[in-house]
Amino acid sequence: MKKDQASAVPADTGLADAEVERQLTTIWGSRPGFWGAVASVDHKVIARRYIVTAFIFLILGGLLALAMRLQLAQPEARFISPDRYNQIFTMHGSNMMFLFAVPVMEAIGVYFVPLMVGTRNIAFPRLNAFSYWVFLFGGVLLWLSFALDTAPDVGWFAYVPLSGPEYSAGKRADIWAQMITFTELSALAVAVEIVVTVFKQRAPGMSLDRIPVLVWAMLVMSFLVIMAMPAIMFASSTLILDRLVGTQFYNPAEGGDALLWQHLFWFFGHPEVYIIFLPAVGMVSTILPAFVGRPLFGYLPLVMAMIATGVLSFGLWVHHMFTVGLPRLGESFFTASSMAISIPAGIQIFCWLATMWAGRPVFRTPLLFVIGFIATFVIGGLTGVMVASVPFDTQVHDTYFVVAHFHYVLIGGAVFPLIAAIYYWFPKMTGRMMSERLGRWAFWLIFIGFHLTFFPMHLLGLLGMPRRVYTYQPELPWAGLNLFISLSAVLLALGFLVFFVDVVRSWRNGLPAGPNPWKATTLEWATSSPPPSYNFRRIPVVDAREALSPNDGELAVASGLRTDRRELLVTSVVEALPEARESSPRDSVWPLWAAIATAVMLIWSMFSPWAVVWGSIPIAVTLIGWFWPKGSPEDES
Amino acid sequence: MKLRCLPLALLIMLSGCSTAQSVLHAHGEAAIALKNLIIFIAWVAAIIWLAVVGFLTFALVPRRNHSAGPDNRSERTMTIAVATATAATALIIGILTVASFYTTRALNSGGNADVTVVVRAQQWWWQFIYADHDQTQIFQTANELHIPVGKTIRLRLQAVDVIHSFWVPSLAGKLDLIPGRENTLTLRAERPGIYRGQCAEFCGLQHGHMAFAVIAEDDADYQRWLARQRLDAATPTEAEAIAGQGVFLAKQCAACHAIRGTSASGSTGPDLTHVAGRRTIAAGLLETTRGSFAAWIADPQTLKPGNNMPMVPLTTDELRQLSAYMESLR
Ligand code: HEM
Ligand SMILES: [Cu+2]
């Protein structure tokens, strides 16, 4: 236990618990009322907003999926015009990837990384607030364009030349490209915050080998975001340049190259899949031990496997391009690298199986979803191995087989763990338990509905049905399967409905949860549910990988942080030895104004390149407001 | 879940064997090799999945005398188990990589092509140009590729506007057509038949209606077809058709379509010299009948919204005459 020497300024040393709490609440709490809420930079408040918004996008994207299934239930149906259908699948894909899956995973990181490493707020909290607003505006932009019937209609990877100036008139493709810019900007901000929080703000004693697996997952994910982002930023900017000022990056007639786009997009797009999947690995690894009553088996191999996955994910983007006519040597390389990524994935699965094998399972809803995840994700992984084989892929690429494959990976591999995570952490976030009864209903409906919906799509693909077709002809033998799939999709939707009903009901009147209902061992359970604005009354001190072991009694704490201003403990990267006390920014509305100014500039720039010049003036003004010094004293070491 | 779907799956697979656009209904040299590979990998995958789920079930059933908590002995067994499973994974994917490599090698054993066809994909139809050393013998057709059985066919794949993908699953895997590049696909049909194909890369509004047929016939039939295609269009003899030809040449039709032997030489739309000899019109949309011609010409935008053929205003008589003329172009 570490004790700072008492200083002249008010610190928590020696104060009674109740008095510390009172003072911390005053200094960390947000002001009441609308503007108080808007100005909040509390990572939990912002993460909750992020999560709720992302789930709203999930619901909207799900409704689009149902619309597609309605149209495809019959051959040559005319419920939805081809133009609308193309908008719908583009919206569905873009929305699910950029507005739901990536943001929701990051949001879980924003909520739990600071709690799990035992600090009081995320690094750069104002940037965090900014990132939420930018994400929100990007999403609203996309959905407004859909409401106005001018949504992007070129697919979520917007291949040129189809999305270029010649074949996509109007602003549709520009809206897509700018939506990318919005969401990437916000993702980048969050990634930087997570990296710094993990490296510099861990509780004393939480050396690298004691970091919770979820935090590792978020760290690797953040690095992937940071490294993949330049490619997509470059791609979307050059697309806008081609469309707006007549550059010729992608025009083969003028020496540009249509395939350049695919390389850039997938150099980002493939890691993107792991940006979604790695946090899910972290969630499963965190949840599983709590329900099998033993620590995770294979901490080190799991962490190594995650890092290996992250590194390998940059070496296999070309497997999205196996039908463009590549040289043979290149194909063999990318087949081998794509197949190789199943080794770290295998290690992860084997470690979880071993953990279950040695433990004693308690079948609560989170565990059910984890089990469902393993059974489902393995299928997605195996079909992934299939499409990694070039000859195999030439038959199934761009067919419903691939639609089945990536839904197995995205829903089975990421949404199932996410729902498990919601059931698991809901008590922490709201102080209330979710219903076990509804949870079971939700699980079985979603699990069965999912497989009935997506498994037959493998067959449809093998029977020759391409993806992204707004209809098919009656003489093709696809009608029966399609109808079956559409009906099953209703079952799946019903499962999600039960889940959302459970969330809303439990939020209002679930049973009180208490600080640690699952007897879990990570630090977020060491504080009340929901956690107070300052997270921990005193900063915890960690002396083992299982920070809260059941037979450990009281948690050791460090004291000495000031209680008259927002202060955090900065620790060293490897050993997490205390290094300094640092002030943490206060609430501010400026991030909102800055986000509005950024949004204006980005949207304006779809119409005129000069927006980049004139639009940056208001941004500069808001940034000055944001960083205006408030006369807080220098940080002390 | 797999089990629950199995009867259904079997049903589909069986019925799948009577269709013409299916990976599982392989009648081309390449498609057969691919089908074998696909079935092999699918079996391996099914076994792996059953093993994983079997072990998962085993790990989850409650066991008596089982103490939870780390215990060195089981920790060691677990390490060995995980290491073994990982090694097995590496071995299996090694095998699959090699199998897929050899399949690719076998596919490209082409040799010299007996027939070369230039395929030019465009929104939303297929142009097939039969190249020939003799310039006067070159002709083109649309949405219907005739090939001789048992011969090696080389397709030179080009895109006119955006990216498309050439896919006849019963004959071969797909290959993209990319503006500014040319890809080459080699295929060979082992049996006569009509094999349906479809564009497999999203290419805009009517991507869903960009089908074509590959008609594989024995050499005599193929030669007969070739000879006919090389002829200019038949001169209409029926009064209605003669009038129809007049309408065709007078209206916008001739600006976009060519009919060899007349002054119509547009190149935006499909060549119509022998249009009535093809099985379908509008890239697989309608069967070729006089009624289909009338319906299509009267209002192409309702049948295939967004396609590049405008509605040409016509009187009822003109429409009838045009349809008769189209039907005479065999
Ligand atoms: C709720 C159940 C869902 C159903 C029934 C569903 C259905 C579909 C269907 C039918 C398509 C194919 C459209 C076409 O090719 O024409 C599709 C595409 C897609 N889905 Fe889903 N989906 C669901 C959830 C999700 C989720 C949760 C995600 C991501 C996390 C997702 C990501 C995608 C992506 C990326 C595409 C590709 C879009 C494109 O082609 O540009 N879907 N979905
Ligand atoms: Cu196409």
PDB file of C-alpha atoms in Angstrom, chain A residues 157-390:
ATOM      1  CA  PHE A 157     -17.243  -0.743 -50.174  1.00  0.00           C
ATOM      2  CA  ALA A 158     -18.211   1.685 -52.922  1.00  0.00           C
ATOM      3  CA  TYR A 159     -16.079   0.304 -55.711  1.00  0.00           C
ATOM      4  CA  VAL A 160     -14.911   2.720 -58.356  1.00  0.00           C
ATOM      5  CA  PRO A 161     -15.674   3.455 -61.158  1.00  0.00           C
ATOM      6  CA  LEU A 162     -19.270   2.798 -60.099  1.00  0.00           C
ATOM      7  CA  SER A 163     -18.931   5.307 -57.258  1.00  0.00           C
ATOM      8  CA  GLY A 164     -16.891   7.712 -59.366  1.00  0.00           C
ATOM      9  CA  PRO A 165     -18.066  10.920 -61.016  1.00  0.00           C
ATOM     10  CA  GLU A 166     -19.195   9.265 -64.247  1.00  0.00           C
ATOM     11  CA  TYR A 167     -21.473   6.554 -62.911  1.00  0.00           C
ATOM     12  CA  SER A 168     -22.785   8.050 -59.681  1.00  0.00           C
ATOM     13  CA  ALA A 169     -24.255  11.434 -60.318  1.00  0.00           C
ATOM     14  CA  GLY A 170     -25.635  13.505 -57.475  1.00  0.00           C
ATOM     15  CA  LYS A 171     -24.288  13.565 -53.944  1.00  0.00           C
ATOM     16  CA  ARG A 172     -24.931   9.989 -52.923  1.00  0.00           C
ATOM     17  CA  ALA A 173     -21.390   8.678 -53.098  1.00  0.00           C
ATOM     18  CA  ASP A 174     -20.088  11.871 -51.491  1.00  0.00           C
ATOM     19  CA  ILE A 175     -22.387  11.317 -48.552  1.00  0.00           C
ATOM     20  CA  TRP A 176     -20.978   7.834 -48.176  1.00  0.00           C
ATOM     21  CA  ALA A 177     -17.406   9.094 -48.328  1.00  0.00           C
ATOM     22  CA  GLN A 178     -18.046  11.840 -45.787  1.00  0.00           C
ATOM     23  CA  MET A 179     -19.867   9.477 -43.470  1.00  0.00           C
ATOM     24  CA  ILE A 180     -16.654   7.443 -43.519  1.00  0.00           C
ATOM     25  CA  THR A 181     -14.670  10.528 -42.626  1.00  0.00           C
ATOM     26  CA  PHE A 182     -16.949  11.296 -39.676  1.00  0.00           C
ATOM     27  CA  THR A 183     -16.869   7.823 -38.229  1.00  0.00           C
ATOM     28  CA  GLU A 184     -13.167   7.333 -38.824  1.00  0.00           C
ATOM     29  CA  LEU A 185     -12.401  10.605 -37.141  1.00  0.00           C
ATOM     30  CA  SER A 186     -14.339   9.562 -34.082  1.00  0.00           C
ATOM     31  CA  ALA A 187     -12.822   6.077 -34.099  1.00  0.00           C
ATOM     32  CA  LEU A 188      -9.337   7.502 -34.322  1.00  0.00           C
ATOM     33  CA  ALA A 189      -9.996   9.797 -31.364  1.00  0.00           C
ATOM     34  CA  VAL A 190     -11.250   6.937 -29.229  1.00  0.00           C
ATOM     35  CA  ALA A 191      -8.315   4.744 -30.222  1.00  0.00           C
ATOM     36  CA  VAL A 192      -5.823   7.360 -29.101  1.00  0.00           C
ATOM     37  CA  GLU A 193      -7.638   7.812 -25.789  1.00  0.00           C
ATOM     38  CA  ILE A 194      -7.652   4.097 -25.113  1.00  0.00           C
ATOM     39  CA  VAL A 195      -3.981   3.656 -25.924  1.00  0.00           C
ATOM     40  CA  VAL A 196      -2.954   6.483 -23.598  1.00  0.00           C
ATOM     41  CA  THR A 197      -5.293   5.373 -20.845  1.00  0.00           C
ATOM     42  CA  VAL A 198      -3.947   1.856 -20.968  1.00  0.00           C
ATOM     43  CA  PHE A 199      -0.318   2.900 -21.139  1.00  0.00           C
ATOM     44  CA  LYS A 200      -0.280   5.697 -18.598  1.00  0.00           C
ATOM     45  CA  GLN A 201      -3.219   5.489 -16.246  1.00  0.00           C
ATOM     46  CA  ARG A 202      -3.210   1.964 -14.915  1.00  0.00           C
ATOM     47  CA  ALA A 203      -3.613   1.472 -11.209  1.00  0.00           C
ATOM     48  CA  PRO A 204      -0.335   1.063  -9.353  1.00  0.00           C
ATOM     49  CA  GLY A 205       0.866  -2.493  -9.584  1.00  0.00           C
ATOM     50  CA  MET A 206      -1.067  -3.413 -12.721  1.00  0.00           C
ATOM     51  CA  SER A 207       2.019  -4.382 -14.695  1.00  0.00           C
ATOM     52  CA  LEU A 208       1.623  -5.434 -18.328  1.00  0.00           C
ATOM     53  CA  ASP A 209       1.120  -9.072 -17.384  1.00  0.00           C
ATOM     54  CA  ARG A 210      -1.763  -8.175 -15.075  1.00  0.00           C
ATOM     55  CA  ILE A 211      -3.811  -6.198 -17.554  1.00  0.00           C
ATOM     56  CA  PRO A 212      -7.288  -7.717 -17.947  1.00  0.00           C
ATOM     57  CA  VAL A 213      -7.767  -9.496 -21.284  1.00  0.00           C
ATOM     58  CA  LEU A 214     -10.524  -7.119 -22.358  1.00  0.00           C
ATOM     59  CA  VAL A 215      -8.154  -4.217 -21.896  1.00  0.00           C
ATOM     60  CA  TRP A 216      -5.545  -5.989 -24.005  1.00  0.00           C
ATOM     61  CA  ALA A 217      -8.181  -6.557 -26.658  1.00  0.00           C
ATOM     62  CA  MET A 218      -9.118  -2.885 -26.644  1.00  0.00           C
ATOM     63  CA  LEU A 219      -5.475  -1.910 -26.841  1.00  0.00           C
ATOM     64  CA  VAL A 220      -4.784  -4.109 -29.863  1.00  0.00           C
ATOM     65  CA  MET A 221      -8.025  -2.909 -31.451  1.00  0.00           C
ATOM     66  CA  SER A 222      -6.952   0.696 -30.961  1.00  0.00           C
ATOM     67  CA  PHE A 223      -3.639   0.071 -32.664  1.00  0.00           C
ATOM     68  CA  LEU A 224      -5.442  -1.516 -35.586  1.00  0.00           C
ATOM     69  CA  VAL A 225      -7.654   1.563 -35.859  1.00  0.00           C
ATOM     70  CA  ILE A 226      -4.662   3.858 -35.821  1.00  0.00           C
ATOM     71  CA  MET A 227      -2.802   1.860 -38.467  1.00  0.00           C
ATOM     72  CA  ALA A 228      -5.708   1.058 -40.766  1.00  0.00           C
ATOM     73  CA  MET A 229      -7.194   4.527 -40.777  1.00  0.00           C
ATOM     74  CA  PRO A 230      -4.749   6.343 -43.055  1.00  0.00           C
ATOM     75  CA  ALA A 231      -5.651   3.989 -45.920  1.00  0.00           C
ATOM     76  CA  ILE A 232      -9.374   4.660 -45.740  1.00  0.00           C
ATOM     77  CA  MET A 233      -8.940   8.365 -45.103  1.00  0.00           C
ATOM     78  CA  PHE A 234      -6.789   8.517 -48.212  1.00  0.00           C
ATOM     79  CA  ALA A 235      -9.295   6.467 -50.176  1.00  0.00           C
ATOM     80  CA  SER A 236     -12.355   8.499 -49.245  1.00  0.00           C
ATOM     81  CA  SER A 237     -10.551  11.819 -49.749  1.00  0.00           C
ATOM     82  CA  THR A 238      -9.267  10.874 -53.194  1.00  0.00           C
ATOM     83  CA  LEU A 239     -12.722   9.637 -54.142  1.00  0.00           C
ATOM     84  CA  ILE A 240     -14.170  13.008 -53.186  1.00  0.00           C
ATOM     85  CA  LEU A 241     -11.384  14.737 -55.089  1.00  0.00           C
ATOM     86  CA  ASP A 242     -12.134  12.687 -58.199  1.00  0.00           C
ATOM     87  CA  ARG A 243     -15.783  13.537 -57.851  1.00  0.00           C
ATOM     88  CA  LEU A 244     -15.494  17.164 -56.877  1.00  0.00           C
ATOM     89  CA  VAL A 245     -12.398  18.686 -58.422  1.00  0.00           C
ATOM     90  CA  GLY A 246     -11.799  16.279 -61.282  1.00  0.00           C
ATOM     91  CA  THR A 247      -8.628  14.503 -60.215  1.00  0.00           C
ATOM     92  CA  GLN A 248      -8.197  11.125 -61.937  1.00  0.00           C
ATOM     93  CA  PHE A 249      -6.972   8.767 -59.242  1.00  0.00           C
ATOM     94  CA  TYR A 250      -9.398   6.083 -60.265  1.00  0.00           C
ATOM     95  CA  ASN A 251     -10.051   6.783 -63.920  1.00  0.00           C
ATOM     96  CA  PRO A 252      -8.238   4.236 -66.100  1.00  0.00           C
ATOM     97  CA  ALA A 253      -8.855   6.335 -69.205  1.00  0.00           C
ATOM     98  CA  GLU A 254      -6.624   9.024 -67.728  1.00  0.00           C
ATOM     99  CA  GLY A 255      -3.973   6.821 -66.188  1.00  0.00           C
ATOM    100  CA  GLY A 256      -5.795   6.208 -62.928  1.00  0.00           C
ATOM    101  CA  ASP A 257      -6.475   2.739 -61.618  1.00  0.00           C
ATOM    102  CA  ALA A 258      -9.736   1.130 -60.582  1.00  0.00           C
ATOM    103  CA  LEU A 259      -7.976  -1.533 -58.551  1.00  0.00           C
ATOM    104  CA  LEU A 260      -6.091   0.998 -56.448  1.00  0.00           C
ATOM    105  CA  TRP A 261      -9.366   1.674 -54.684  1.00  0.00           C
ATOM    106  CA  GLN A 262      -9.827  -1.959 -53.789  1.00  0.00           C
ATOM    107  CA  HIS A 263      -6.334  -2.242 -52.383  1.00  0.00           C
ATOM    108  CA  LEU A 264      -6.778   0.867 -50.265  1.00  0.00           C
ATOM    109  CA  PHE A 265     -10.238  -0.024 -49.110  1.00  0.00           C
ATOM    110  CA  TRP A 266      -9.400  -3.559 -48.091  1.00  0.00           C
ATOM    111  CA  PHE A 267      -6.104  -2.620 -46.521  1.00  0.00           C
ATOM    112  CA  PHE A 268      -8.366  -0.865 -44.087  1.00  0.00           C
ATOM    113  CA  GLY A 269     -11.408  -3.103 -44.517  1.00  0.00           C
ATOM    114  CA  HIS A 270      -9.878  -6.335 -43.472  1.00  0.00           C
ATOM    115  CA  PRO A 271      -8.384  -5.080 -40.204  1.00  0.00           C
ATOM    116  CA  GLU A 272     -11.804  -3.492 -39.687  1.00  0.00           C
ATOM    117  CA  VAL A 273     -13.221  -6.966 -39.223  1.00  0.00           C
ATOM    118  CA  TYR A 274     -10.727  -7.585 -36.434  1.00  0.00           C
ATOM    119  CA  ILE A 275     -11.433  -4.165 -34.972  1.00  0.00           C
ATOM    120  CA  ILE A 276     -14.901  -5.575 -34.419  1.00  0.00           C
ATOM    121  CA  PHE A 277     -13.866  -9.091 -33.493  1.00  0.00           C
ATOM    122  CA  LEU A 278     -10.964  -8.566 -31.062  1.00  0.00           C
ATOM    123  CA  PRO A 279     -13.056  -6.717 -28.463  1.00  0.00           C
ATOM    124  CA  ALA A 280     -15.448  -9.646 -28.654  1.00  0.00           C
ATOM    125  CA  VAL A 281     -12.536 -11.972 -27.856  1.00  0.00           C
ATOM    126  CA  GLY A 282     -11.837  -9.790 -24.841  1.00  0.00           C
ATOM    127  CA  MET A 283     -15.451  -9.904 -23.727  1.00  0.00           C
ATOM    128  CA  VAL A 284     -15.673 -13.673 -23.969  1.00  0.00           C
ATOM    129  CA  SER A 285     -12.407 -14.087 -22.096  1.00  0.00           C
ATOM    130  CA  THR A 286     -13.695 -11.823 -19.341  1.00  0.00           C
ATOM    131  CA  ILE A 287     -17.173 -13.266 -19.039  1.00  0.00           C
ATOM    132  CA  LEU A 288     -16.303 -16.943 -19.236  1.00  0.00           C
ATOM    133  CA  PRO A 289     -14.299 -17.196 -15.979  1.00  0.00           C
ATOM    134  CA  ALA A 290     -17.124 -15.636 -13.979  1.00  0.00           C
ATOM    135  CA  PHE A 291     -19.506 -18.412 -15.043  1.00  0.00           C
ATOM    136  CA  VAL A 292     -17.234 -21.418 -14.872  1.00  0.00           C
ATOM    137  CA  GLY A 293     -15.826 -20.465 -11.515  1.00  0.00           C
ATOM    138  CA  ARG A 294     -12.161 -20.569 -12.409  1.00  0.00           C
ATOM    139  CA  PRO A 295      -9.625 -18.165 -13.843  1.00  0.00           C
ATOM    140  CA  LEU A 296      -9.132 -18.015 -17.582  1.00  0.00           C
ATOM    141  CA  PHE A 297      -6.830 -20.691 -18.902  1.00  0.00           C
ATOM    142  CA  GLY A 298      -4.044 -19.394 -21.126  1.00  0.00           C
ATOM    143  CA  TYR A 299      -3.795 -15.690 -20.441  1.00  0.00           C
ATOM    144  CA  LEU A 300      -0.469 -15.389 -22.230  1.00  0.00           C
ATOM    145  CA  PRO A 301      -1.362 -17.424 -25.343  1.00  0.00           C
ATOM    146  CA  LEU A 302      -4.622 -15.510 -25.601  1.00  0.00           C
ATOM    147  CA  VAL A 303      -2.919 -12.139 -25.471  1.00  0.00           C
ATOM    148  CA  MET A 304      -0.280 -13.312 -27.927  1.00  0.00           C
ATOM    149  CA  ALA A 305      -2.976 -14.669 -30.208  1.00  0.00           C
ATOM    150  CA  MET A 306      -4.736 -11.313 -30.198  1.00  0.00           C
ATOM    151  CA  ILE A 307      -1.547  -9.487 -31.067  1.00  0.00           C
ATOM    152  CA  ALA A 308      -0.768 -12.034 -33.777  1.00  0.00           C
ATOM    153  CA  THR A 309      -4.250 -11.613 -35.195  1.00  0.00           C
ATOM    154  CA  GLY A 310      -3.752  -7.865 -35.262  1.00  0.00           C
ATOM    155  CA  VAL A 311      -0.449  -8.108 -37.089  1.00  0.00           C
ATOM    156  CA  LEU A 312      -1.616 -10.762 -39.562  1.00  0.00           C
ATOM    157  CA  SER A 313      -4.784  -8.824 -40.323  1.00  0.00           C
ATOM    158  CA  PHE A 314      -2.697  -6.349 -42.299  1.00  0.00           C
ATOM    159  CA  GLY A 315      -1.293  -9.078 -44.514  1.00  0.00           C
ATOM    160  CA  LEU A 316      -4.377 -10.541 -46.081  1.00  0.00           C
ATOM    161  CA  TRP A 317      -6.483  -7.786 -47.570  1.00  0.00           C
ATOM    162  CA  VAL A 318      -6.067  -9.212 -51.062  1.00  0.00           C
ATOM    163  CA  HIS A 319      -8.297 -12.171 -50.205  1.00  0.00           C
ATOM    164  CA  HIS A 320     -11.192  -9.802 -50.901  1.00  0.00           C
ATOM    165  CA  MET A 321      -9.858  -9.474 -54.432  1.00  0.00           C
ATOM    166  CA  PHE A 322      -9.299 -13.049 -55.515  1.00  0.00           C
ATOM    167  CA  THR A 323     -11.400 -12.625 -58.643  1.00  0.00           C
ATOM    168  CA  VAL A 324      -9.764  -9.519 -60.059  1.00  0.00           C
ATOM    169  CA  GLY A 325      -7.180 -11.576 -61.939  1.00  0.00           C
ATOM    170  CA  LEU A 326      -4.052 -11.514 -59.804  1.00  0.00           C
ATOM    171  CA  PRO A 327      -0.678 -13.053 -60.515  1.00  0.00           C
ATOM    172  CA  ARG A 328      -0.459 -16.621 -59.223  1.00  0.00           C
ATOM    173  CA  LEU A 329       2.350 -15.987 -56.761  1.00  0.00           C
ATOM    174  CA  GLY A 330       0.382 -13.210 -55.093  1.00  0.00           C
ATOM    175  CA  GLU A 331      -2.638 -15.442 -54.815  1.00  0.00           C
ATOM    176  CA  SER A 332      -0.656 -18.192 -53.122  1.00  0.00           C
ATOM    177  CA  PHE A 333       0.821 -15.759 -50.630  1.00  0.00           C
ATOM    178  CA  PHE A 334      -2.520 -14.328 -49.645  1.00  0.00           C
ATOM    179  CA  THR A 335      -4.122 -17.745 -49.451  1.00  0.00           C
ATOM    180  CA  ALA A 336      -1.425 -18.854 -47.044  1.00  0.00           C
ATOM    181  CA  SER A 337      -1.622 -15.715 -44.906  1.00  0.00           C
ATOM    182  CA  SER A 338      -5.428 -15.827 -44.776  1.00  0.00           C
ATOM    183  CA  MET A 339      -5.378 -19.445 -43.742  1.00  0.00           C
ATOM    184  CA  ALA A 340      -2.680 -18.746 -41.168  1.00  0.00           C
ATOM    185  CA  ILE A 341      -4.900 -16.373 -39.244  1.00  0.00           C
ATOM    186  CA  SER A 342      -6.992 -19.345 -38.239  1.00  0.00           C
ATOM    187  CA  ILE A 343      -4.137 -20.487 -35.998  1.00  0.00           C
ATOM    188  CA  PRO A 344      -4.476 -17.636 -33.473  1.00  0.00           C
ATOM    189  CA  ALA A 345      -8.258 -17.942 -33.785  1.00  0.00           C
ATOM    190  CA  GLY A 346      -7.900 -21.633 -32.997  1.00  0.00           C
ATOM    191  CA  ILE A 347      -5.738 -20.908 -29.959  1.00  0.00           C
ATOM    192  CA  GLN A 348      -8.411 -18.584 -28.611  1.00  0.00           C
ATOM    193  CA  ILE A 349     -11.133 -21.188 -29.027  1.00  0.00           C
ATOM    194  CA  PHE A 350      -9.007 -23.923 -27.473  1.00  0.00           C
ATOM    195  CA  CYS A 351      -8.203 -21.778 -24.436  1.00  0.00           C
ATOM    196  CA  TRP A 352     -11.885 -21.086 -23.857  1.00  0.00           C
ATOM    197  CA  LEU A 353     -12.763 -24.736 -24.251  1.00  0.00           C
ATOM    198  CA  ALA A 354     -10.057 -25.660 -21.780  1.00  0.00           C
ATOM    199  CA  THR A 355     -11.351 -23.068 -19.326  1.00  0.00           C
ATOM    200  CA  MET A 356     -14.818 -24.575 -19.525  1.00  0.00           C
ATOM    201  CA  TRP A 357     -13.480 -28.082 -19.306  1.00  0.00           C
ATOM    202  CA  ALA A 358     -11.706 -27.349 -16.044  1.00  0.00           C
ATOM    203  CA  GLY A 359     -14.484 -25.254 -14.594  1.00  0.00           C
ATOM    204  CA  ARG A 360     -17.963 -25.752 -13.315  1.00  0.00           C
ATOM    205  CA  PRO A 361     -20.426 -23.937 -15.545  1.00  0.00           C
ATOM    206  CA  VAL A 362     -23.355 -21.951 -14.196  1.00  0.00           C
ATOM    207  CA  PHE A 363     -25.771 -21.513 -17.072  1.00  0.00           C
ATOM    208  CA  ARG A 364     -26.775 -17.882 -16.835  1.00  0.00           C
ATOM    209  CA  THR A 365     -27.684 -15.850 -19.919  1.00  0.00           C
ATOM    210  CA  PRO A 366     -24.178 -14.461 -20.542  1.00  0.00           C
ATOM    211  CA  LEU A 367     -22.763 -17.984 -20.608  1.00  0.00           C
ATOM    212  CA  LEU A 368     -25.484 -19.115 -22.988  1.00  0.00           C
ATOM    213  CA  PHE A 369     -24.493 -16.414 -25.428  1.00  0.00           C
ATOM    214  CA  VAL A 370     -20.836 -17.343 -25.044  1.00  0.00           C
ATOM    215  CA  ILE A 371     -21.639 -20.958 -25.854  1.00  0.00           C
ATOM    216  CA  GLY A 372     -23.771 -19.848 -28.793  1.00  0.00           C
ATOM    217  CA  PHE A 373     -20.878 -17.700 -29.892  1.00  0.00           C
ATOM    218  CA  ILE A 374     -18.429 -20.605 -29.956  1.00  0.00           C
ATOM    219  CA  ALA A 375     -20.753 -22.947 -31.834  1.00  0.00           C
ATOM    220  CA  THR A 376     -21.542 -20.225 -34.375  1.00  0.00           C
ATOM    221  CA  PHE A 377     -18.232 -18.501 -34.752  1.00  0.00           C
ATOM    222  CA  VAL A 378     -16.468 -21.778 -35.505  1.00  0.00           C
ATOM    223  CA  ILE A 379     -18.701 -22.160 -38.562  1.00  0.00           C
ATOM    224  CA  GLY A 380     -17.856 -18.610 -39.623  1.00  0.00           C
ATOM    225  CA  GLY A 381     -14.180 -19.333 -39.144  1.00  0.00           C
ATOM    226  CA  LEU A 382     -14.389 -22.519 -41.175  1.00  0.00           C
ATOM    227  CA  THR A 383     -16.172 -20.824 -44.051  1.00  0.00           C
ATOM    228  CA  GLY A 384     -13.473 -18.186 -43.729  1.00  0.00           C
ATOM    229  CA  VAL A 385     -10.873 -20.861 -44.380  1.00  0.00           C
ATOM    230  CA  MET A 386     -12.938 -21.874 -47.402  1.00  0.00           C
ATOM    231  CA  VAL A 387     -13.035 -18.431 -48.967  1.00  0.00           C
ATOM    232  CA  ALA A 388      -9.329 -18.032 -48.239  1.00  0.00           C
ATOM    233  CA  SER A 389      -8.696 -20.688 -50.866  1.00  0.00           C
ATOM    234  CA  VAL A 390      -8.486 -18.915 -54.216  1.00  0.00           C
TER     235      VAL A 390
END
